Amino acid sequence: MSLSHTSSSPNPPSVPTATLGVPRIGPRRELKTALEAFWSGKIGQEALLETAAGLRVANWARQHAAGIAHIPSNDFSLYDQVLDTAVAVGAIPAAYGWKGGPVSLETYFALARGTEGDVEACAVHGHAHGSTSGLPALEMTKWFDTNYHYLVPEFSRGQEFALASTKIIDEFREAAALGYRTRPVLIGPVTFLKLGKSRDEAFDTLSLLPGLLPVYTEILRRLAAHGADWVQIDEPVLSLDLDDATRAAIASAYGMFARAVSGLKIQLTSYFGALGDNRATALSLPVAGLHLDLARAPGQLDALLAEAPAGLVLSLGVIDGRNVWRANLPAILDRIEPVAARRGTDHLIVSASCSLLHVPYDLTLETGLDAELKGWLAFAAQKLDELSILGRALAQGRDAVKDELAASAAAARTRAASARIHNPAVATRLAAVKPEDTRRAHPFSERREAQREALNLPRFPTTTIGSFPQTSEVRKARAAHTRGELDGAGYDAFLRKETAATVRWQDEIGLDVLVHGEFERNDMVQYFGELLDGYAFTRNGWVQSYGSRCVRPPVIFGDVSRPQPMSVEWIAYAQSLTDKPVKGMLTGPVTMLQWSFVRDDILRADVCRQIALALRDEVADLEAAGIRVIQIDEPAIREGLPLRKADWKHYLDWAVESFRLTSSGVRDETQIHTHMCYSEFNDIIDAIGAMDADVISIETSRSKMELLDAFITYRYPNEIGPGVYDIHSPRVPSVAEMVELLEKACQRLAADQIWVNPDCGLKTRKWEEVRPALVNLVAAARILREEAAG
């Protein structure tokens, strides 16, 4: 395909179709490869930017070929779209050394990844030479209830904004030069401020809106001057519970945009839920279009139709941007054909529900999936085709696409009738669960004494979260085994060697509770899913988690059960190498659910309980093998929280029940740990307490222990490992830095509650970073023990 052509559609007449964004990593994770080569100094800035430009062009071309009328630009990012917005408006904390003017790539990646020295001393690849004090990266948290992470903007009183990056304008012009008339995308000003944080808890970030709006207005004016007719402004906060002040702020912002750039058509875009009680606000705004997420909230359509102004263009998000199931196109047409008849096709856009960032790139790359299962799926490229079929059906009638519609309906029927989906034994076991199956035999106060006697750990016990670096040698051995070039015995011997070396090294440096390193595991969800019935896996179904970090979520297509033990052999082997306790490492049921593409034909709660029962068997087998500490990771439990508070209790009830169903079958002296990633723990602190884990480890280093405040207010009685080492950054924290964090933790918690550990697993780090960091961690714990003894 030529990269330069006119913007006319190659397809027959169609109701306008749109995407709100597409995957940016590339079909073969080209962005990841380029970023990591750049950071390591193997390529320069020019090569990185050339790769990025190629990915953008390929995405525009693919959407154009599918007949997408509203093709987005500025949906591409080198790291994160929220970070891009912060850079665009100059919201850069003073510590990073920005003095105004265009923001350099050095500063951009310093914000994303931290530095080993000050920004000015950093080499172009983000690494310093000399000082190891450096700067931490911005705090990271989940994008609403997805598994995508964004970097949290930091604001302060008197914050000033200025146009510091013209990326959004540059990429619009880049597309236009190739013949693509795109719809630029930017995160709305209210969402941007509401997603940010301030060190001053009394400061309302929304008060900065008057100073921010002129920068947004300047961006819109420049886009209009360069020929943009539509601009997509994302305000997903409209799916949240908002107060009157926030609604008034939204009205003020869009009123200003309408006055300042009257000829530019704005599509207001919200997703991940219903507008609900924010509907009146959204419908009152002077915008040309309004997007509705009808995959997540189909029930909101009737009320919107009844109240929407006649001239408002409605964007109907009917193709699910967050799951991989093939759409039932005739059923969708049954819903939206009456809308087209009522409002006219000139006031409709058929769209994905949200950005396709959250689904894999292209199903045709999957050559290993069986034909039946593959026929039930649609990745981003296939969702473009589904949009095209719907647009043509609305414009020309169903007969124009009758073969495509028949194929869609046949796939839906086949999936519903397939015998591989339902397992009667799983249903029978789930129905037999009793309340006592979800409770430990005795309260924590009694279990704690039994565990202290059994484990005999020092004060401020040290451990890690589970994984150790997956080196190139580990990845090469796994790939060779997968290709059949390394037989099972050879691969097993390699893994045992890596495990033994890691256990010995942890023992030598003085860690108290060891882990086996997880070298046999490809991913914390995939590893277990591959050993469970009801799961399927892809080879190229990558989605971006953050930056260059990509994951391949498994697909839960049927009832889940455990045919045989999954981790016992490796944990028992590691335990045989040391007298210190080795943790059994499991991924919890909620995370197994949240980090998968989940079947949509039964309730998510029932899928989670099925997984819990399978994991319960694994916990029992680990205990029987002599494992005294078992960690059941639930980093995703907060991200599953519904966006509306009215729905929280129902979710937390079944999520906590599922964790307890997994963990409650053990003796008192068996210590149950859990791990959670970035969370606003205040939101779920009661539920965390109800989980009744003996020890919880959490990510707190970037927040400087602020996230512990929730545990103080709640008077959390169990033990806590607040992370003192940010594993998402390559920098090595000093002993003094870790001691300072632990002393802050001691101001918030009792000393005998505190464990010492990194923020998260060490899989993505390098040994040359991990070794000194963990040596420093052990040294910091010893200093705290000495202080406590004194």
PDB file of C-alpha atoms in Angstrom, residues 240-400:
ATOM      1  CA  LEU A 240     -17.580   8.579  37.692  1.00  0.00           C
ATOM      2  CA  ASP A 241     -19.512   9.997  40.627  1.00  0.00           C
ATOM      3  CA  LEU A 242     -19.002  13.761  40.247  1.00  0.00           C
ATOM      4  CA  ASP A 243     -19.877  16.633  42.526  1.00  0.00           C
ATOM      5  CA  ASP A 244     -21.544  19.850  41.374  1.00  0.00           C
ATOM      6  CA  ALA A 245     -18.228  21.712  41.334  1.00  0.00           C
ATOM      7  CA  THR A 246     -16.739  19.244  38.852  1.00  0.00           C
ATOM      8  CA  ARG A 247     -19.819  19.396  36.647  1.00  0.00           C
ATOM      9  CA  ALA A 248     -19.622  23.185  36.720  1.00  0.00           C
ATOM     10  CA  ALA A 249     -15.948  23.004  35.780  1.00  0.00           C
ATOM     11  CA  ILE A 250     -16.794  20.849  32.753  1.00  0.00           C
ATOM     12  CA  ALA A 251     -19.465  23.329  31.672  1.00  0.00           C
ATOM     13  CA  SER A 252     -17.035  26.224  32.080  1.00  0.00           C
ATOM     14  CA  ALA A 253     -14.305  24.518  30.046  1.00  0.00           C
ATOM     15  CA  TYR A 254     -16.432  23.597  27.070  1.00  0.00           C
ATOM     16  CA  GLY A 255     -18.206  26.942  27.082  1.00  0.00           C
ATOM     17  CA  MET A 256     -14.792  28.583  26.768  1.00  0.00           C
ATOM     18  CA  PHE A 257     -13.788  26.244  23.923  1.00  0.00           C
ATOM     19  CA  ALA A 258     -17.009  27.014  22.023  1.00  0.00           C
ATOM     20  CA  ARG A 259     -16.435  30.743  22.307  1.00  0.00           C
ATOM     21  CA  ALA A 260     -12.747  30.607  21.440  1.00  0.00           C
ATOM     22  CA  VAL A 261     -12.853  28.147  18.517  1.00  0.00           C
ATOM     23  CA  SER A 262     -16.416  28.302  17.273  1.00  0.00           C
ATOM     24  CA  GLY A 263     -15.747  26.630  13.920  1.00  0.00           C
ATOM     25  CA  LEU A 264     -14.128  23.500  15.368  1.00  0.00           C
ATOM     26  CA  LYS A 265     -16.392  20.507  16.009  1.00  0.00           C
ATOM     27  CA  ILE A 266     -15.685  18.844  19.347  1.00  0.00           C
ATOM     28  CA  GLN A 267     -16.657  15.286  20.104  1.00  0.00           C
ATOM     29  CA  LEU A 268     -16.965  14.869  23.846  1.00  0.00           C
ATOM     30  CA  THR A 269     -15.930  11.310  24.641  1.00  0.00           C
ATOM     31  CA  SER A 270     -16.558   9.305  27.769  1.00  0.00           C
ATOM     32  CA  TYR A 271     -16.152   5.574  28.205  1.00  0.00           C
ATOM     33  CA  PHE A 272     -15.887   2.656  30.645  1.00  0.00           C
ATOM     34  CA  GLY A 273     -19.392   3.234  31.973  1.00  0.00           C
ATOM     35  CA  ALA A 274     -22.669   5.100  31.784  1.00  0.00           C
ATOM     36  CA  LEU A 275     -23.004   8.858  32.002  1.00  0.00           C
ATOM     37  CA  GLY A 276     -25.707   8.309  34.612  1.00  0.00           C
ATOM     38  CA  ASP A 277     -26.339  11.414  36.690  1.00  0.00           C
ATOM     39  CA  ASN A 278     -23.800  13.307  34.566  1.00  0.00           C
ATOM     40  CA  ARG A 279     -26.008  12.927  31.518  1.00  0.00           C
ATOM     41  CA  ALA A 280     -27.656  16.343  31.846  1.00  0.00           C
ATOM     42  CA  THR A 281     -24.259  18.019  32.082  1.00  0.00           C
ATOM     43  CA  ALA A 282     -22.957  16.221  28.998  1.00  0.00           C
ATOM     44  CA  LEU A 283     -26.061  17.028  26.966  1.00  0.00           C
ATOM     45  CA  SER A 284     -25.940  20.706  27.922  1.00  0.00           C
ATOM     46  CA  LEU A 285     -22.443  21.306  26.591  1.00  0.00           C
ATOM     47  CA  PRO A 286     -21.853  23.241  23.340  1.00  0.00           C
ATOM     48  CA  VAL A 287     -20.225  20.315  21.547  1.00  0.00           C
ATOM     49  CA  ALA A 288     -20.949  18.819  18.139  1.00  0.00           C
ATOM     50  CA  GLY A 289     -20.805  15.176  19.153  1.00  0.00           C
ATOM     51  CA  LEU A 290     -21.147  12.925  22.192  1.00  0.00           C
ATOM     52  CA  HIS A 291     -19.721   9.416  22.486  1.00  0.00           C
ATOM     53  CA  LEU A 292     -21.507   6.677  24.445  1.00  0.00           C
ATOM     54  CA  ASP A 293     -19.910   3.454  25.646  1.00  0.00           C
ATOM     55  CA  LEU A 294     -22.667   1.003  24.744  1.00  0.00           C
ATOM     56  CA  ALA A 295     -20.520  -2.075  25.344  1.00  0.00           C
ATOM     57  CA  ARG A 296     -20.094  -1.337  29.052  1.00  0.00           C
ATOM     58  CA  ALA A 297     -23.395   0.490  29.527  1.00  0.00           C
ATOM     59  CA  PRO A 298     -25.934  -0.463  26.842  1.00  0.00           C
ATOM     60  CA  GLY A 299     -28.838   0.542  29.041  1.00  0.00           C
ATOM     61  CA  GLN A 300     -28.037   4.257  28.833  1.00  0.00           C
ATOM     62  CA  LEU A 301     -29.033   4.576  25.174  1.00  0.00           C
ATOM     63  CA  ASP A 302     -32.787   5.073  25.572  1.00  0.00           C
ATOM     64  CA  ALA A 303     -32.458   7.948  28.038  1.00  0.00           C
ATOM     65  CA  LEU A 304     -29.861   9.657  25.843  1.00  0.00           C
ATOM     66  CA  LEU A 305     -32.075   9.356  22.785  1.00  0.00           C
ATOM     67  CA  ALA A 306     -34.986  10.872  24.631  1.00  0.00           C
ATOM     68  CA  GLU A 307     -32.999  13.896  25.812  1.00  0.00           C
ATOM     69  CA  ALA A 308     -30.312  14.510  23.180  1.00  0.00           C
ATOM     70  CA  PRO A 309     -30.650  17.735  21.122  1.00  0.00           C
ATOM     71  CA  ALA A 310     -31.664  17.089  17.536  1.00  0.00           C
ATOM     72  CA  GLY A 311     -28.435  18.449  16.090  1.00  0.00           C
ATOM     73  CA  LEU A 312     -26.087  16.479  18.332  1.00  0.00           C
ATOM     74  CA  VAL A 313     -24.075  13.752  16.597  1.00  0.00           C
ATOM     75  CA  LEU A 314     -24.182  10.587  18.678  1.00  0.00           C
ATOM     76  CA  SER A 315     -21.184   8.266  18.551  1.00  0.00           C
ATOM     77  CA  LEU A 316     -22.433   4.791  19.377  1.00  0.00           C
ATOM     78  CA  GLY A 317     -19.669   2.708  20.970  1.00  0.00           C
ATOM     79  CA  VAL A 318     -21.071  -0.707  20.090  1.00  0.00           C
ATOM     80  CA  ILE A 319     -17.868  -2.627  19.306  1.00  0.00           C
ATOM     81  CA  ASP A 320     -16.233  -3.630  22.589  1.00  0.00           C
ATOM     82  CA  GLY A 321     -12.798  -2.017  22.862  1.00  0.00           C
ATOM     83  CA  ARG A 322     -11.855  -3.952  25.991  1.00  0.00           C
ATOM     84  CA  ASN A 323     -12.579  -7.578  25.202  1.00  0.00           C
ATOM     85  CA  VAL A 324     -11.697  -9.947  22.385  1.00  0.00           C
ATOM     86  CA  TRP A 325     -15.001 -11.611  21.627  1.00  0.00           C
ATOM     87  CA  ARG A 326     -16.323 -11.357  18.119  1.00  0.00           C
ATOM     88  CA  ALA A 327     -19.363  -9.111  17.951  1.00  0.00           C
ATOM     89  CA  ASN A 328     -22.800 -10.444  17.132  1.00  0.00           C
ATOM     90  CA  LEU A 329     -23.355  -7.929  14.346  1.00  0.00           C
ATOM     91  CA  PRO A 330     -27.026  -8.743  13.585  1.00  0.00           C
ATOM     92  CA  ALA A 331     -27.859  -8.285  17.274  1.00  0.00           C
ATOM     93  CA  ILE A 332     -26.053  -4.925  17.307  1.00  0.00           C
ATOM     94  CA  LEU A 333     -27.964  -3.823  14.219  1.00  0.00           C
ATOM     95  CA  ASP A 334     -31.208  -4.768  15.944  1.00  0.00           C
ATOM     96  CA  ARG A 335     -30.302  -2.177  18.582  1.00  0.00           C
ATOM     97  CA  ILE A 336     -29.001   0.648  16.411  1.00  0.00           C
ATOM     98  CA  GLU A 337     -31.124   0.499  13.277  1.00  0.00           C
ATOM     99  CA  PRO A 338     -34.031   2.118  15.166  1.00  0.00           C
ATOM    100  CA  VAL A 339     -31.627   4.846  16.310  1.00  0.00           C
ATOM    101  CA  ALA A 340     -30.626   5.528  12.714  1.00  0.00           C
ATOM    102  CA  ALA A 341     -34.269   5.661  11.673  1.00  0.00           C
ATOM    103  CA  ARG A 342     -35.099   8.046  14.488  1.00  0.00           C
ATOM    104  CA  ARG A 343     -32.164  10.465  14.260  1.00  0.00           C
ATOM    105  CA  GLY A 344     -30.971   9.990  10.708  1.00  0.00           C
ATOM    106  CA  THR A 345     -27.652   8.512   9.676  1.00  0.00           C
ATOM    107  CA  ASP A 346     -26.129  11.979   9.259  1.00  0.00           C
ATOM    108  CA  HIS A 347     -26.228  12.370  13.046  1.00  0.00           C
ATOM    109  CA  LEU A 348     -24.662   9.038  13.888  1.00  0.00           C
ATOM    110  CA  ILE A 349     -21.149   7.638  14.139  1.00  0.00           C
ATOM    111  CA  VAL A 350     -20.602   3.924  14.689  1.00  0.00           C
ATOM    112  CA  SER A 351     -17.594   3.453  16.942  1.00  0.00           C
ATOM    113  CA  ALA A 352     -15.592   1.245  19.213  1.00  0.00           C
ATOM    114  CA  SER A 353     -16.625   1.654  22.835  1.00  0.00           C
ATOM    115  CA  CYS A 354     -13.201   2.979  23.884  1.00  0.00           C
ATOM    116  CA  SER A 355      -9.667   3.022  22.555  1.00  0.00           C
ATOM    117  CA  LEU A 356      -8.549  -0.290  21.058  1.00  0.00           C
ATOM    118  CA  LEU A 357      -5.350   0.158  23.071  1.00  0.00           C
ATOM    119  CA  HIS A 358      -6.759  -2.495  25.414  1.00  0.00           C
ATOM    120  CA  VAL A 359      -6.955  -5.353  22.882  1.00  0.00           C
ATOM    121  CA  PRO A 360      -4.293  -7.139  20.806  1.00  0.00           C
ATOM    122  CA  TYR A 361      -3.308  -5.961  17.365  1.00  0.00           C
ATOM    123  CA  ASP A 362      -4.387  -8.580  14.819  1.00  0.00           C
ATOM    124  CA  LEU A 363      -5.948 -12.034  15.101  1.00  0.00           C
ATOM    125  CA  THR A 364      -4.428 -13.154  11.789  1.00  0.00           C
ATOM    126  CA  LEU A 365      -1.044 -13.308  13.545  1.00  0.00           C
ATOM    127  CA  GLU A 366      -2.365 -16.167  15.668  1.00  0.00           C
ATOM    128  CA  THR A 367      -1.516 -19.315  13.754  1.00  0.00           C
ATOM    129  CA  GLY A 368      -1.592 -21.636  16.771  1.00  0.00           C
ATOM    130  CA  LEU A 369      -5.181 -21.169  17.949  1.00  0.00           C
ATOM    131  CA  ASP A 370      -7.636 -23.857  16.974  1.00  0.00           C
ATOM    132  CA  ALA A 371     -10.133 -22.820  14.322  1.00  0.00           C
ATOM    133  CA  GLU A 372     -13.222 -23.011  16.532  1.00  0.00           C
ATOM    134  CA  LEU A 373     -11.881 -20.732  19.251  1.00  0.00           C
ATOM    135  CA  LYS A 374     -10.317 -18.369  16.726  1.00  0.00           C
ATOM    136  CA  GLY A 375     -13.702 -18.022  15.074  1.00  0.00           C
ATOM    137  CA  TRP A 376     -15.098 -16.573  18.288  1.00  0.00           C
ATOM    138  CA  LEU A 377     -12.490 -13.796  18.584  1.00  0.00           C
ATOM    139  CA  ALA A 378     -11.798 -10.335  17.184  1.00  0.00           C
ATOM    140  CA  PHE A 379      -8.670  -8.253  17.856  1.00  0.00           C
ATOM    141  CA  ALA A 380      -8.175  -4.608  16.915  1.00  0.00           C
ATOM    142  CA  ALA A 381      -7.798  -5.230  13.176  1.00  0.00           C
ATOM    143  CA  GLN A 382     -10.926  -7.383  13.102  1.00  0.00           C
ATOM    144  CA  LYS A 383     -12.868  -4.799  15.088  1.00  0.00           C
ATOM    145  CA  LEU A 384     -12.102  -2.300  12.330  1.00  0.00           C
ATOM    146  CA  ASP A 385     -13.762  -4.694   9.903  1.00  0.00           C
ATOM    147  CA  GLU A 386     -16.751  -5.085  12.224  1.00  0.00           C
ATOM    148  CA  LEU A 387     -17.181  -1.318  12.312  1.00  0.00           C
ATOM    149  CA  SER A 388     -17.024  -1.200   8.521  1.00  0.00           C
ATOM    150  CA  ILE A 389     -19.712  -3.886   8.186  1.00  0.00           C
ATOM    151  CA  LEU A 390     -22.026  -2.044  10.573  1.00  0.00           C
ATOM    152  CA  GLY A 391     -21.507   1.273   8.797  1.00  0.00           C
ATOM    153  CA  ARG A 392     -22.296  -0.256   5.415  1.00  0.00           C
ATOM    154  CA  ALA A 393     -25.327  -2.116   6.755  1.00  0.00           C
ATOM    155  CA  LEU A 394     -26.814   1.092   8.153  1.00  0.00           C
ATOM    156  CA  ALA A 395     -26.178   3.037   4.948  1.00  0.00           C
ATOM    157  CA  GLN A 396     -27.039   0.386   2.351  1.00  0.00           C
ATOM    158  CA  GLY A 397     -29.186  -2.176   4.160  1.00  0.00           C
ATOM    159  CA  ARG A 398     -28.342  -5.602   5.507  1.00  0.00           C
ATOM    160  CA  ASP A 399     -28.372  -7.251   2.114  1.00  0.00           C
ATOM    161  CA  ALA A 400     -25.232  -5.312   1.189  1.00  0.00           C
TER     162      ALA A 400
END
